[in-house]
XYZ file of C-alpha atoms in Angstrom:
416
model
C 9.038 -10.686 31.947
C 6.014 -12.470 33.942
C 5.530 -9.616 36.515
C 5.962 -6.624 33.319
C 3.548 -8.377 31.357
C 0.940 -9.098 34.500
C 1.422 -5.450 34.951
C 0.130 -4.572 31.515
C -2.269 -6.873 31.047
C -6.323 -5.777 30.670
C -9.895 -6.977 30.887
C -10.834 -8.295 27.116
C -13.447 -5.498 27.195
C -14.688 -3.047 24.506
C -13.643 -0.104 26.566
C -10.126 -1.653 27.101
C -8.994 -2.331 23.589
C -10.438 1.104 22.081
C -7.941 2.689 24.907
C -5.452 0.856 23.728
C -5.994 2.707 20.121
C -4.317 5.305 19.154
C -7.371 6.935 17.085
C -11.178 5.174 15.979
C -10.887 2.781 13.452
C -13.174 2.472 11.103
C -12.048 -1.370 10.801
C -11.302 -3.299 14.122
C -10.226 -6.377 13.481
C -10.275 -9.379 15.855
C -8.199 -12.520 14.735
C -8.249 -16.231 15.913
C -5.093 -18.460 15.689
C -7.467 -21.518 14.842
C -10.941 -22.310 13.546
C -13.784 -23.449 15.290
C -13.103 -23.190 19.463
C -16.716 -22.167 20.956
C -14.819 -20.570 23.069
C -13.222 -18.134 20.813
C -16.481 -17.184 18.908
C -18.012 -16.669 22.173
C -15.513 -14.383 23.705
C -16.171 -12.312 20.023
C -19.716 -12.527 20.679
C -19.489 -10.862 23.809
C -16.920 -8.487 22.279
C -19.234 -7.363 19.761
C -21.959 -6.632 22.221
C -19.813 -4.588 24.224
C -18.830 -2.541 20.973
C -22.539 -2.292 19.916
C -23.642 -1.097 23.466
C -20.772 1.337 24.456
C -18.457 2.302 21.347
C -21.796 2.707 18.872
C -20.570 -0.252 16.536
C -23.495 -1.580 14.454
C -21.725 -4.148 11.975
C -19.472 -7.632 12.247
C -18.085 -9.096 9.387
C -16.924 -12.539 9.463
C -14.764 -14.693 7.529
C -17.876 -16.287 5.522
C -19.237 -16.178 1.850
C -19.847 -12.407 1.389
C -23.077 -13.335 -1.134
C -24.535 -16.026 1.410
C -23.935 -13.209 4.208
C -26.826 -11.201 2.782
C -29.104 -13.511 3.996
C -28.359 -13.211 7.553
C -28.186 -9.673 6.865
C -32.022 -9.930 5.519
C -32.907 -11.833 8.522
C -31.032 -9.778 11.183
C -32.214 -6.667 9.594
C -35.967 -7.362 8.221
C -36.956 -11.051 9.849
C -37.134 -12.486 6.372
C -36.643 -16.372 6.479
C -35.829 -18.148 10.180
C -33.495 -18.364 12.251
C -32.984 -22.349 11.637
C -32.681 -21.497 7.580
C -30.474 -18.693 8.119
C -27.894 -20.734 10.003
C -28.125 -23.466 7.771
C -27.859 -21.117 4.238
C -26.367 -17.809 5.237
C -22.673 -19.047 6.587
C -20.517 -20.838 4.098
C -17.244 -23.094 5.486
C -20.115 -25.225 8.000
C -19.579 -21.987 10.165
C -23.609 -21.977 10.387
C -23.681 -25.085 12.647
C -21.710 -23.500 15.588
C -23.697 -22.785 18.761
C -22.145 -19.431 18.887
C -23.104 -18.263 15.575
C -26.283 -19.533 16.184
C -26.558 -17.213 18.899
C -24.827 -14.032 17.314
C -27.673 -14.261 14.613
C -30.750 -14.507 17.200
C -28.852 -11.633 19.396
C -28.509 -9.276 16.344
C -32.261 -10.043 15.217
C -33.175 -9.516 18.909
C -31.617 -6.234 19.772
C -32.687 -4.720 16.036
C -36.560 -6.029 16.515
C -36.807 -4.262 20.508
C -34.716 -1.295 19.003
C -37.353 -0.727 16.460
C -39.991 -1.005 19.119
C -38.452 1.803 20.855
C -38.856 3.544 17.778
C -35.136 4.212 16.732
C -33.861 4.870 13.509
C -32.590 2.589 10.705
C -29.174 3.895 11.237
C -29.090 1.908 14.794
C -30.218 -1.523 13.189
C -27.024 -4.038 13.332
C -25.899 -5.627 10.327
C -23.900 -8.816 9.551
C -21.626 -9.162 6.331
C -19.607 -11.731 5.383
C -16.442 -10.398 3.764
C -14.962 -14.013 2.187
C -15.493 -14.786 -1.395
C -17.689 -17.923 -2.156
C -15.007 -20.140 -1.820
C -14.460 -23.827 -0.391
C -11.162 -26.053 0.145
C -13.138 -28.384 -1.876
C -14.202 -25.651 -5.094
C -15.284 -22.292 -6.106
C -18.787 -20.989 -6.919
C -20.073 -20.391 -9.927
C -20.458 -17.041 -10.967
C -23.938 -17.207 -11.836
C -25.690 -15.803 -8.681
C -23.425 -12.842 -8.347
C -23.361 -12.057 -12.237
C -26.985 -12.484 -12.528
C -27.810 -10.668 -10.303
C -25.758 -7.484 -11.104
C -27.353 -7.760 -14.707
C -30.723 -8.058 -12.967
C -30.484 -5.166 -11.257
C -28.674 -3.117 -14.164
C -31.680 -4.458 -16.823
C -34.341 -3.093 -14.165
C -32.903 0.743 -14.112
C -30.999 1.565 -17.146
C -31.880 1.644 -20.639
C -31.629 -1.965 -22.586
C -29.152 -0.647 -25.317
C -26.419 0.356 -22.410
C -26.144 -3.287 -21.670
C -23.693 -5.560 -23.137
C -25.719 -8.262 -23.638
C -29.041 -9.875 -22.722
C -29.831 -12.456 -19.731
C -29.859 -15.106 -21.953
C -26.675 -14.558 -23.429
C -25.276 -15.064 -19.947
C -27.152 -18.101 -19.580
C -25.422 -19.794 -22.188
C -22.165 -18.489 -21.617
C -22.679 -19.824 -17.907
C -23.374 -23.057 -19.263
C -24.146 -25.785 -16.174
C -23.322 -25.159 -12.715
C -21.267 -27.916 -12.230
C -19.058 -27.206 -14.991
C -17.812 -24.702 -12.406
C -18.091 -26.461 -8.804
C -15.941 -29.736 -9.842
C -13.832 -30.340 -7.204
C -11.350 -31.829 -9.207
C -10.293 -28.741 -10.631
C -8.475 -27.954 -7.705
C -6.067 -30.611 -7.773
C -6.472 -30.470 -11.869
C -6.308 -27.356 -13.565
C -7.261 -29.052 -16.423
C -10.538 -29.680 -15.478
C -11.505 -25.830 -15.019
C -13.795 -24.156 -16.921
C -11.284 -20.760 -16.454
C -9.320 -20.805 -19.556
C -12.843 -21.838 -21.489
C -13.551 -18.977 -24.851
C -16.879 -18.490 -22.606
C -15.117 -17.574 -19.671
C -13.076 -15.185 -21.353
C -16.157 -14.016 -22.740
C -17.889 -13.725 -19.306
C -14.855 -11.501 -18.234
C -15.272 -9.038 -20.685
C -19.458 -8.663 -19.624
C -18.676 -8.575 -16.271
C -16.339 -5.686 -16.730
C -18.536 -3.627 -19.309
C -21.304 -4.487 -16.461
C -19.233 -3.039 -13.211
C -18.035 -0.071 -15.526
C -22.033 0.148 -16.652
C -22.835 0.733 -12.371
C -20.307 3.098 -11.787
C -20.890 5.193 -15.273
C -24.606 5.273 -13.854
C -23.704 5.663 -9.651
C -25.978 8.707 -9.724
C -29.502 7.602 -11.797
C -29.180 4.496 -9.718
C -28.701 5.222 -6.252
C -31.636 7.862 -6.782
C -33.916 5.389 -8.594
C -32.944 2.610 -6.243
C -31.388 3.183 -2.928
C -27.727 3.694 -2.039
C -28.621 0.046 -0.108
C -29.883 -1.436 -3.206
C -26.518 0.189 -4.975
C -23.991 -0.857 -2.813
C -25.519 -4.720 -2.958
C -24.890 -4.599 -6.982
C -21.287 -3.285 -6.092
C -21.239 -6.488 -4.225
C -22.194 -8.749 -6.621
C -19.848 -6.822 -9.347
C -16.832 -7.870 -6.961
C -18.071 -11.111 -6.543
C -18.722 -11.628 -10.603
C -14.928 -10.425 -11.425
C -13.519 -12.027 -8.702
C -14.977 -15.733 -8.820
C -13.915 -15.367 -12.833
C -10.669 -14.589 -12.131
C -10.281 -17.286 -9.353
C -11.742 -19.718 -12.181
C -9.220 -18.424 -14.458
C -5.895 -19.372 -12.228
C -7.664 -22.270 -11.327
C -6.423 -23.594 -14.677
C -3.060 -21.963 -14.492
C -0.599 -24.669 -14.678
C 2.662 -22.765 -13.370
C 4.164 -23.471 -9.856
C 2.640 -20.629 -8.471
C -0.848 -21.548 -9.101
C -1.700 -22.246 -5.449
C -0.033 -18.981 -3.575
C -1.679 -16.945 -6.871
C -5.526 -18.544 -5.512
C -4.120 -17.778 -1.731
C -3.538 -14.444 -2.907
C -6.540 -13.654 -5.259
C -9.077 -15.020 -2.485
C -7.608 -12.267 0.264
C -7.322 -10.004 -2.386
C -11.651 -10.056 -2.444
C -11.690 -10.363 1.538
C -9.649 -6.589 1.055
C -12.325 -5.168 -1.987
C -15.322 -6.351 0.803
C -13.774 -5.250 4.156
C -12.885 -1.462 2.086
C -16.765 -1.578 0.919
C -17.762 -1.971 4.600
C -15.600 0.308 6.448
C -17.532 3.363 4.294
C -20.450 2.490 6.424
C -18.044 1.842 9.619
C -16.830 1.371 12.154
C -16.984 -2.267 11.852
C -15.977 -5.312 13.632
C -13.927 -7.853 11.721
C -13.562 -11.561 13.015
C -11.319 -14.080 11.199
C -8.076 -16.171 11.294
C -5.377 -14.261 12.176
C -3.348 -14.596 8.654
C -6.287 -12.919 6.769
C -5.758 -10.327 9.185
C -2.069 -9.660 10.253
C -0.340 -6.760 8.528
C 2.757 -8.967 7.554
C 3.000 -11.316 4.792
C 1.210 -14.608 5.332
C 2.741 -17.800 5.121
C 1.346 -21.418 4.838
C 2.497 -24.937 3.169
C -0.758 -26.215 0.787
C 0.097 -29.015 -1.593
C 3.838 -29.262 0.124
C 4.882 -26.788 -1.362
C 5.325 -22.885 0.773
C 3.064 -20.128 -0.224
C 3.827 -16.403 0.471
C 1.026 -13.911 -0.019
C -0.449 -10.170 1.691
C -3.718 -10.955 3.379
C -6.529 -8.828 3.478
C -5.557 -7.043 6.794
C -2.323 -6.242 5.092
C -4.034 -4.627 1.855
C -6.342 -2.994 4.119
C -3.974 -1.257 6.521
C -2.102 0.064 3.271
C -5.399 1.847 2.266
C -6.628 2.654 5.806
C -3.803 3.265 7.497
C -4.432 3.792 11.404
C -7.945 3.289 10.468
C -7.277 -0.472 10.272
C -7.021 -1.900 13.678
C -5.448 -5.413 13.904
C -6.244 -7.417 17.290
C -4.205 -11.048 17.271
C -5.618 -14.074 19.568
C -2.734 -16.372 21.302
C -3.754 -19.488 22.752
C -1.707 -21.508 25.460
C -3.527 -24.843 25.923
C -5.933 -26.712 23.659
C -5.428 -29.910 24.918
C -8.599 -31.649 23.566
C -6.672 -30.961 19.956
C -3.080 -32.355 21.387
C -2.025 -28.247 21.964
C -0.432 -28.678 25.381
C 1.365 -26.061 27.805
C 3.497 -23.461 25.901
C 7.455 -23.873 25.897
C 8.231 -20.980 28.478
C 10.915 -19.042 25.932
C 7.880 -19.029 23.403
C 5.691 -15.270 23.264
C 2.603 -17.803 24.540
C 4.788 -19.256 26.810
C 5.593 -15.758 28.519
C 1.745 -15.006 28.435
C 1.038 -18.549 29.998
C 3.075 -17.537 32.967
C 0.444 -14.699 33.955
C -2.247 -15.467 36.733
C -5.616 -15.062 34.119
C -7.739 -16.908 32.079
C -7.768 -14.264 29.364
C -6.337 -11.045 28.882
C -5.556 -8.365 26.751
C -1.999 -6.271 25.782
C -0.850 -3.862 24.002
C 1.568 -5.765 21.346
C 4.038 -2.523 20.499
C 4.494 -2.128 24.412
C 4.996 -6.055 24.976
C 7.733 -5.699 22.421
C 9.537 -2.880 23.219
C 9.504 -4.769 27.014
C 10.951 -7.833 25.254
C 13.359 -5.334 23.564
C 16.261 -7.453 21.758
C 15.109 -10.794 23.855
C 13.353 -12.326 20.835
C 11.210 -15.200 22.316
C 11.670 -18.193 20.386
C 8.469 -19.466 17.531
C 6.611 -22.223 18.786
C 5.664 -24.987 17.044
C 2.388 -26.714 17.116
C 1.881 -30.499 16.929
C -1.488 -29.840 15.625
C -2.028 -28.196 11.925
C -5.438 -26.686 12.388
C -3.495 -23.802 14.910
C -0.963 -21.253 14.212
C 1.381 -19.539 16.628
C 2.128 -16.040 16.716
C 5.402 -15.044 14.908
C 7.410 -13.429 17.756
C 8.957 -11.190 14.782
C 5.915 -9.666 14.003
C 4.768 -9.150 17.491
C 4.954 -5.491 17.197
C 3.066 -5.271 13.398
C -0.526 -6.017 15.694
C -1.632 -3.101 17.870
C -3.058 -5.696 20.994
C -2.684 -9.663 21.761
C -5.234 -11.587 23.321
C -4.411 -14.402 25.214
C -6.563 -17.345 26.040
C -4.515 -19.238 28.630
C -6.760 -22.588 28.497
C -9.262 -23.862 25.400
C -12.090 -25.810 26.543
C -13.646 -28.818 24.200
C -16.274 -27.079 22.816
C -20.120 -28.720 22.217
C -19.673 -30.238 18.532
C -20.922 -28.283 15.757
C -24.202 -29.564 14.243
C -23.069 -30.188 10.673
C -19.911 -30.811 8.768
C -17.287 -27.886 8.889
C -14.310 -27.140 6.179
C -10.896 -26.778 7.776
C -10.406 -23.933 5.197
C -8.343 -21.085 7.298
């Protein structure tokens, strides 16, 4: 299986995985097995520059606070703020105080200031987006930016009577900020503020106010911009989505946690469908908000089942949704030694490179009805492959040896 699978393997090059494709997706999505190897976001870094340079891509979304994202958008795209604020405000999860995405930003701002130098068009600028919801391990945003904001823009281009209610209304309804962010709601669903009469309340208005943008998609995107339009769309999905998060955060049944699991991927899917009308994009993120299959995890010891956002986007996109896993085989600094060799990473180990790339359906049908056995991995922060689903990805990329990477600069969540 060694030699077959040396035989097939590729350069991890732009070229190499759009071969590998059976069409052009408009979402190609790039997944990582664990959080937080420089190693990994550098290998997407170099990814995405191949993609920019000779497949035309222009955007990367990345598993960060979708709201916060804008800002390295801003910055990438117009120079507003710097680079050392960006980092620090624009990624949520600590993701901002990686080398790597350090560098990603000041590449993107580079390439988009010498493009416009050359005098190309806005259409060849490179964007960022982050495609997660504002959500931490720790709590959930309140919705006060995101609703805000869409009644901000809504009170600035359409008559006052069409609204449902006034800024200050939503002020009060909002109540303090902290009333939202307590961690201990979590852990407590009595302590959220989701199954509050003002939250219910707030549910309703944001409704009437995403119903109010689409009623008026036509006066606005002419009175505005279709840029301007599509960022209120954004905030709409962010308003709804953080209320409903709020609101299960005080469910009390058994399902509360796989229900949040499933809600939160559930807004990664409404952002990564937004996005891919302006594809093609690149999508980096853990592999289980990616995969097609169900996702599986154990959160408060108990097992939680839900369809990630890869899976609710290939049932939309169909072969327009490209899925791309990451296997590892050593990451010893983290107690991830050498693969069992009847393991999938174990086979991959066994070839002579670094890295690589395969096609997953043609690895299968090689493996045919040899299933190689799951591995298991002594650490929690990285997740194996499921040999089952080997053929539900349309390429594997295999990173046969982690390096410790630099530490990050700042605190990171372990969120996945």
């Amino acid at each position: 299986m060694a030699t077959d699978t040396k035989d097939t393997a590729h350069p991890v090059e732009a070229a190499a995985v759009m071969g590998m494709l059976p069409g052009r997706p408009r979402l190609l999505a790039l997944g990582e097995p664990t959080h937080g190897e420089g190693a990994l976001l550098d290998l997407r870094n170099e990814l995405f520059r191949q993609l920019v340079e000779e497949e035309g891509h222009r955007t990367i979304a990345v598993e960060s606070d979708c709201v916060a994202g804008l800002i390295v958008d801003d910055y990438v795209t117009s120079g507003t703020g710097t680079l050392d604020q960006v980092v620090e405000s624009g990624f949520s999860h600590g993701w901002g105080a990686f080398p790597a995405n350090r560098e990603l930003v000041r590449w993107m701002r580079a390439r988009n200031v010498r493009a416009a130098e050359e005098g190309r068009p806005a259409s060849d600028r490179l964007r960022f987006a982050g495609f997660d919801g504002p959500l931490e391990i720790t709590h959930a945003a309140s919705p006060r930016q995101a609703l805000t904001a869409l009644h901000g823009y809504l009170a600035a281009h359409v008559d006052a009577d069409l609204l449902p209610c006034t800024a200050r209304t939503l002020d009060r309804l909002l109540g303090p900020d902290d009333r939202w962010t307590d961690p201990a709601a979590m852990t407590d669903p009595s302590r959220s503020a989701g199954r509050s009469a003002e939250t219910g309340r707030l549910r309703l208005l944001a409704d009437d106010l995403v119903a109010l943008l689409e009623e008026r998609t036509p006066h606005l995107i002419t009175a505005t911009s279709r840029e301007e339009w599509d960022r209120a769309r954004l905030y709409g999905r962010t308003a709804t989505g953080l209320l409903r998060y709020h609101r299960r955060m005080a469910d009390t049944s058994p399902n509360r946690l796989a229900r949040l699991t499933s809600l939160r991927d559930s807004m990664m899917a409404g952002n990564l469908l937004a996005l891919a009308e302006r594809g093609p994009v690149f999508v980096h993120a853990h592999n289980a908000h990616l995969q097609r299959h169900e996702s599986t995890m154990r959160m408060g010891g108990r097992p939680l089942e839900w369809w990630s956002a890869g899976a609710l986007v290939s049932a939309r996109l169909g072969k327009e949704y490209a899925f791309v896993a990451t296997a590892l085989g050593t990451i010893r600094h983290r107690g991830v030694g050498t693969p069992p060799p009847d393991t999938l990473e174990g086979l991959l180990y066994a070839v002579p490179r670094d890295r690589f790339l395969v096609d997953a359906r043609r690895l299968a049908a090689a493996l045919g009805g040899t299933r190689p056995e799951p591995r298991v991995s002594p650490w929690f922060g990285y997740a194996p492959l499921d040999p089952a689903h080997l053929a539900d990805s349309d390429g594997v990329v295999f990173v046969k040896d982690v390096p410790r990477s630099r530490p990050p600069a700042g605190p990171v969540s372990p969120r996945g």
